[in-house]
Amino acid sequence: MQQANSINHYKQQGIVLVIALLILMVMTVIGASMLGSATLKERLAGNLQQKQVTFQAADSCSNLVLQDSILVNQAALNIGTTVQNNCAAALQVANATSSLLATGTIRDCPGTDPSLARCYQIIVTSDAALGNGGAVSQTIQTVYREIPNL
């Protein structure tokens, strides 16, 4: 009777080894899939950061142009003209440009009595791109320049 128990005991040790190897194999597959997922998330975070940098550069470029009263006045006087401004040096972002376009429409100013003043509509379009990442952003801002009625 003791002989039968000792034979069973030795057979069970092999099954434990097989189960342990199966568990290790499943853990390895799970670890490898998590590693691939982490790499993808890292790429997504990098792309989002590049997109935010280009958006902020384009927005800053628009604001830089709008603060330049000479450019704004020149565009308001020359309706339908486009004035280019390269903002890349000021913003330290590759390919950051802005164009200022006076559209030629004279319209009522928002919040102003039409008998007192009219407005030029000025559109500022800014583009920014990172050369190495391929991220591109564009912002468009509309400004109304008030012109008193004479």
PDB file of C-alpha atoms in Angstrom:
ATOM      1  CA  MET A   1       0.000   0.000   0.000  1.00  0.00           C
ATOM      2  CA  GLN A   2       2.844   2.354   0.716  1.00  0.00           C
ATOM      3  CA  GLN A   3       4.331   1.668  -2.686  1.00  0.00           C
ATOM      4  CA  ALA A   4       1.208   2.928  -4.489  1.00  0.00           C
ATOM      5  CA  ASN A   5       1.210   6.209  -2.538  1.00  0.00           C
ATOM      6  CA  SER A   6       4.854   6.921  -3.276  1.00  0.00           C
ATOM      7  CA  ILE A   7       4.328   6.395  -7.039  1.00  0.00           C
ATOM      8  CA  ASN A   8       1.378   8.837  -7.062  1.00  0.00           C
ATOM      9  CA  HIS A   9       3.444  11.421  -5.201  1.00  0.00           C
ATOM     10  CA  TYR A  10       6.174  11.393  -7.858  1.00  0.00           C
ATOM     11  CA  LYS A  11       3.664  11.759 -10.750  1.00  0.00           C
ATOM     12  CA  GLN A  12       2.093  14.870  -9.167  1.00  0.00           C
ATOM     13  CA  GLN A  13       5.411  16.721  -9.061  1.00  0.00           C
ATOM     14  CA  GLY A  14       5.577  16.729 -12.875  1.00  0.00           C
ATOM     15  CA  ILE A  15       2.083  18.203 -13.161  1.00  0.00           C
ATOM     16  CA  VAL A  16       3.033  21.059 -10.818  1.00  0.00           C
ATOM     17  CA  LEU A  17       5.989  21.857 -13.074  1.00  0.00           C
ATOM     18  CA  VAL A  18       3.750  21.954 -16.171  1.00  0.00           C
ATOM     19  CA  ILE A  19       1.220  24.236 -14.436  1.00  0.00           C
ATOM     20  CA  ALA A  20       4.005  26.564 -13.245  1.00  0.00           C
ATOM     21  CA  LEU A  21       5.392  26.788 -16.798  1.00  0.00           C
ATOM     22  CA  LEU A  22       1.916  27.588 -18.171  1.00  0.00           C
ATOM     23  CA  ILE A  23       1.463  30.374 -15.609  1.00  0.00           C
ATOM     24  CA  LEU A  24       4.881  31.824 -16.478  1.00  0.00           C
ATOM     25  CA  MET A  25       4.044  31.700 -20.182  1.00  0.00           C
ATOM     26  CA  VAL A  26       0.734  33.552 -19.645  1.00  0.00           C
ATOM     27  CA  MET A  27       2.503  36.191 -17.530  1.00  0.00           C
ATOM     28  CA  THR A  28       5.122  36.658 -20.265  1.00  0.00           C
ATOM     29  CA  VAL A  29       2.445  37.207 -22.922  1.00  0.00           C
ATOM     30  CA  ILE A  30       0.648  39.749 -20.705  1.00  0.00           C
ATOM     31  CA  GLY A  31       3.923  41.590 -20.005  1.00  0.00           C
ATOM     32  CA  ALA A  32       4.831  41.754 -23.699  1.00  0.00           C
ATOM     33  CA  SER A  33       1.419  43.154 -24.637  1.00  0.00           C
ATOM     34  CA  MET A  34       1.663  45.786 -21.883  1.00  0.00           C
ATOM     35  CA  LEU A  35       5.084  46.827 -23.197  1.00  0.00           C
ATOM     36  CA  GLY A  36       3.654  47.389 -26.688  1.00  0.00           C
ATOM     37  CA  SER A  37       0.772  49.402 -25.236  1.00  0.00           C
ATOM     38  CA  ALA A  38       3.172  51.627 -23.281  1.00  0.00           C
ATOM     39  CA  THR A  39       5.143  52.399 -26.454  1.00  0.00           C
ATOM     40  CA  LEU A  40       1.942  53.405 -28.268  1.00  0.00           C
ATOM     41  CA  LYS A  41       0.872  55.659 -25.398  1.00  0.00           C
ATOM     42  CA  GLU A  42       4.302  57.318 -25.417  1.00  0.00           C
ATOM     43  CA  ARG A  43       3.955  58.099 -29.135  1.00  0.00           C
ATOM     44  CA  LEU A  44       0.461  59.512 -28.636  1.00  0.00           C
ATOM     45  CA  ALA A  45       1.686  61.777 -25.840  1.00  0.00           C
ATOM     46  CA  GLY A  46       4.563  63.017 -28.006  1.00  0.00           C
ATOM     47  CA  ASN A  47       2.239  63.791 -30.917  1.00  0.00           C
ATOM     48  CA  LEU A  48      -0.144  65.673 -28.625  1.00  0.00           C
ATOM     49  CA  GLN A  49       2.728  67.751 -27.264  1.00  0.00           C
ATOM     50  CA  GLN A  50       3.914  68.648 -30.790  1.00  0.00           C
ATOM     51  CA  LYS A  51       0.372  69.629 -31.791  1.00  0.00           C
ATOM     52  CA  GLN A  52       0.057  71.882 -28.738  1.00  0.00           C
ATOM     53  CA  VAL A  53       3.403  73.551 -29.490  1.00  0.00           C
ATOM     54  CA  THR A  54       2.372  74.334 -33.071  1.00  0.00           C
ATOM     55  CA  PHE A  55      -1.050  75.626 -31.974  1.00  0.00           C
ATOM     56  CA  GLN A  56       0.532  77.925 -29.393  1.00  0.00           C
ATOM     57  CA  ALA A  57       3.050  79.137 -31.982  1.00  0.00           C
ATOM     58  CA  ALA A  58       0.311  79.925 -34.515  1.00  0.00           C
ATOM     59  CA  ASP A  59      -1.778  81.710 -31.881  1.00  0.00           C
ATOM     60  CA  SER A  60       1.235  83.712 -30.676  1.00  0.00           C
ATOM     61  CA  CYS A  61       2.031  84.630 -34.260  1.00  0.00           C
ATOM     62  CA  SER A  62      -1.517  85.980 -34.752  1.00  0.00           C
ATOM     63  CA  ASN A  63      -1.275  88.011 -31.566  1.00  0.00           C
ATOM     64  CA  LEU A  64       2.149  89.343 -32.584  1.00  0.00           C
ATOM     65  CA  VAL A  65       0.738  90.568 -35.897  1.00  0.00           C
ATOM     66  CA  LEU A  66      -2.337  92.117 -34.266  1.00  0.00           C
ATOM     67  CA  GLN A  67      -0.145  94.021 -31.816  1.00  0.00           C
ATOM     68  CA  ASP A  68       1.816  95.522 -34.715  1.00  0.00           C
ATOM     69  CA  SER A  69      -0.346  98.593 -35.323  1.00  0.00           C
ATOM     70  CA  ILE A  70       1.594  99.540 -38.477  1.00  0.00           C
ATOM     71  CA  LEU A  71       0.665  96.249 -40.161  1.00  0.00           C
ATOM     72  CA  VAL A  72      -2.958  96.477 -39.017  1.00  0.00           C
ATOM     73  CA  ASN A  73      -3.298 100.080 -40.223  1.00  0.00           C
ATOM     74  CA  GLN A  74      -1.608  99.231 -43.534  1.00  0.00           C
ATOM     75  CA  ALA A  75      -4.039  96.354 -44.101  1.00  0.00           C
ATOM     76  CA  ALA A  76      -7.020  98.533 -43.169  1.00  0.00           C
ATOM     77  CA  LEU A  77      -5.940 101.225 -45.626  1.00  0.00           C
ATOM     78  CA  ASN A  78      -5.195  98.799 -48.462  1.00  0.00           C
ATOM     79  CA  ILE A  79      -8.373  96.756 -48.589  1.00  0.00           C
ATOM     80  CA  GLY A  80      -7.947  93.357 -50.206  1.00  0.00           C
ATOM     81  CA  THR A  81      -4.189  93.209 -49.712  1.00  0.00           C
ATOM     82  CA  THR A  82      -2.288  90.519 -47.888  1.00  0.00           C
ATOM     83  CA  VAL A  83       0.637  91.350 -45.624  1.00  0.00           C
ATOM     84  CA  GLN A  84       3.019  88.494 -44.771  1.00  0.00           C
ATOM     85  CA  ASN A  85       4.916  88.293 -41.512  1.00  0.00           C
ATOM     86  CA  ASN A  86       7.472  85.617 -40.630  1.00  0.00           C
ATOM     87  CA  CYS A  87       7.239  84.884 -36.912  1.00  0.00           C
ATOM     88  CA  ALA A  88       9.630  81.917 -36.849  1.00  0.00           C
ATOM     89  CA  ALA A  89      12.570  83.894 -35.449  1.00  0.00           C
ATOM     90  CA  ALA A  90      10.497  85.487 -32.685  1.00  0.00           C
ATOM     91  CA  LEU A  91       8.805  82.239 -31.657  1.00  0.00           C
ATOM     92  CA  GLN A  92      11.709  79.832 -32.274  1.00  0.00           C
ATOM     93  CA  VAL A  93       9.400  77.379 -34.042  1.00  0.00           C
ATOM     94  CA  ALA A  94      10.147  76.108 -37.520  1.00  0.00           C
ATOM     95  CA  ASN A  95       7.875  77.409 -40.284  1.00  0.00           C
ATOM     96  CA  ALA A  96       5.748  79.817 -38.228  1.00  0.00           C
ATOM     97  CA  THR A  97       4.195  82.415 -40.534  1.00  0.00           C
ATOM     98  CA  SER A  98       1.250  84.749 -40.416  1.00  0.00           C
ATOM     99  CA  SER A  99      -0.685  86.627 -43.056  1.00  0.00           C
ATOM    100  CA  LEU A 100      -2.899  89.638 -42.478  1.00  0.00           C
ATOM    101  CA  LEU A 101      -5.719  90.164 -44.948  1.00  0.00           C
ATOM    102  CA  ALA A 102      -8.082  93.118 -45.092  1.00  0.00           C
ATOM    103  CA  THR A 103     -11.093  91.520 -46.729  1.00  0.00           C
ATOM    104  CA  GLY A 104     -12.527  94.687 -48.230  1.00  0.00           C
ATOM    105  CA  THR A 105     -15.827  94.505 -46.441  1.00  0.00           C
ATOM    106  CA  ILE A 106     -17.000  97.545 -44.576  1.00  0.00           C
ATOM    107  CA  ARG A 107     -19.714  96.618 -42.132  1.00  0.00           C
ATOM    108  CA  ASP A 108     -21.421  97.686 -38.951  1.00  0.00           C
ATOM    109  CA  CYS A 109     -19.192  97.426 -35.907  1.00  0.00           C
ATOM    110  CA  PRO A 110     -20.429  95.018 -33.254  1.00  0.00           C
ATOM    111  CA  GLY A 111     -21.880  97.047 -30.379  1.00  0.00           C
ATOM    112  CA  THR A 112     -21.554 100.426 -32.139  1.00  0.00           C
ATOM    113  CA  ASP A 113     -24.215 102.687 -33.628  1.00  0.00           C
ATOM    114  CA  PRO A 114     -23.902 102.443 -37.474  1.00  0.00           C
ATOM    115  CA  SER A 115     -24.475 106.194 -37.814  1.00  0.00           C
ATOM    116  CA  LEU A 116     -21.326 106.895 -35.757  1.00  0.00           C
ATOM    117  CA  ALA A 117     -18.787 104.440 -37.143  1.00  0.00           C
ATOM    118  CA  ARG A 118     -18.229 101.614 -39.597  1.00  0.00           C
ATOM    119  CA  CYS A 119     -15.645  98.816 -39.472  1.00  0.00           C
ATOM    120  CA  TYR A 120     -13.116  97.161 -41.728  1.00  0.00           C
ATOM    121  CA  GLN A 121     -13.032  93.426 -41.280  1.00  0.00           C
ATOM    122  CA  ILE A 122      -9.446  92.215 -40.938  1.00  0.00           C
ATOM    123  CA  ILE A 123      -8.649  88.495 -40.925  1.00  0.00           C
ATOM    124  CA  VAL A 124      -5.373  87.180 -39.499  1.00  0.00           C
ATOM    125  CA  THR A 125      -4.373  83.663 -40.513  1.00  0.00           C
ATOM    126  CA  SER A 126      -1.383  82.024 -38.833  1.00  0.00           C
ATOM    127  CA  ASP A 127       0.260  78.716 -39.681  1.00  0.00           C
ATOM    128  CA  ALA A 128       2.884  76.866 -37.669  1.00  0.00           C
ATOM    129  CA  ALA A 129       4.619  73.564 -38.383  1.00  0.00           C
ATOM    130  CA  LEU A 130       7.377  71.556 -36.793  1.00  0.00           C
ATOM    131  CA  GLY A 131       9.808  70.407 -39.436  1.00  0.00           C
ATOM    132  CA  ASN A 132      10.747  67.066 -37.893  1.00  0.00           C
ATOM    133  CA  GLY A 133       7.420  65.938 -36.433  1.00  0.00           C
ATOM    134  CA  GLY A 134       4.972  66.914 -39.111  1.00  0.00           C
ATOM    135  CA  ALA A 135       2.587  68.629 -36.674  1.00  0.00           C
ATOM    136  CA  VAL A 136       0.744  71.554 -38.296  1.00  0.00           C
ATOM    137  CA  SER A 137      -1.677  74.085 -36.788  1.00  0.00           C
ATOM    138  CA  GLN A 138      -3.621  77.020 -38.185  1.00  0.00           C
ATOM    139  CA  THR A 139      -5.487  79.782 -36.379  1.00  0.00           C
ATOM    140  CA  ILE A 140      -7.812  82.349 -37.921  1.00  0.00           C
ATOM    141  CA  GLN A 141      -8.790  85.496 -36.028  1.00  0.00           C
ATOM    142  CA  THR A 142     -11.143  88.219 -37.222  1.00  0.00           C
ATOM    143  CA  VAL A 143     -10.661  91.796 -36.045  1.00  0.00           C
ATOM    144  CA  TYR A 144     -12.884  94.801 -36.708  1.00  0.00           C
ATOM    145  CA  ARG A 145     -11.094  98.131 -37.145  1.00  0.00           C
ATOM    146  CA  GLU A 146     -13.411 101.035 -36.316  1.00  0.00           C
ATOM    147  CA  ILE A 147     -13.560 103.945 -38.783  1.00  0.00           C
ATOM    148  CA  PRO A 148     -15.519 107.025 -37.717  1.00  0.00           C
ATOM    149  CA  ASN A 149     -18.133 108.355 -40.133  1.00  0.00           C
ATOM    150  CA  LEU A 150     -17.224 111.791 -41.422  1.00  0.00           C
TER     151      LEU A 150
END
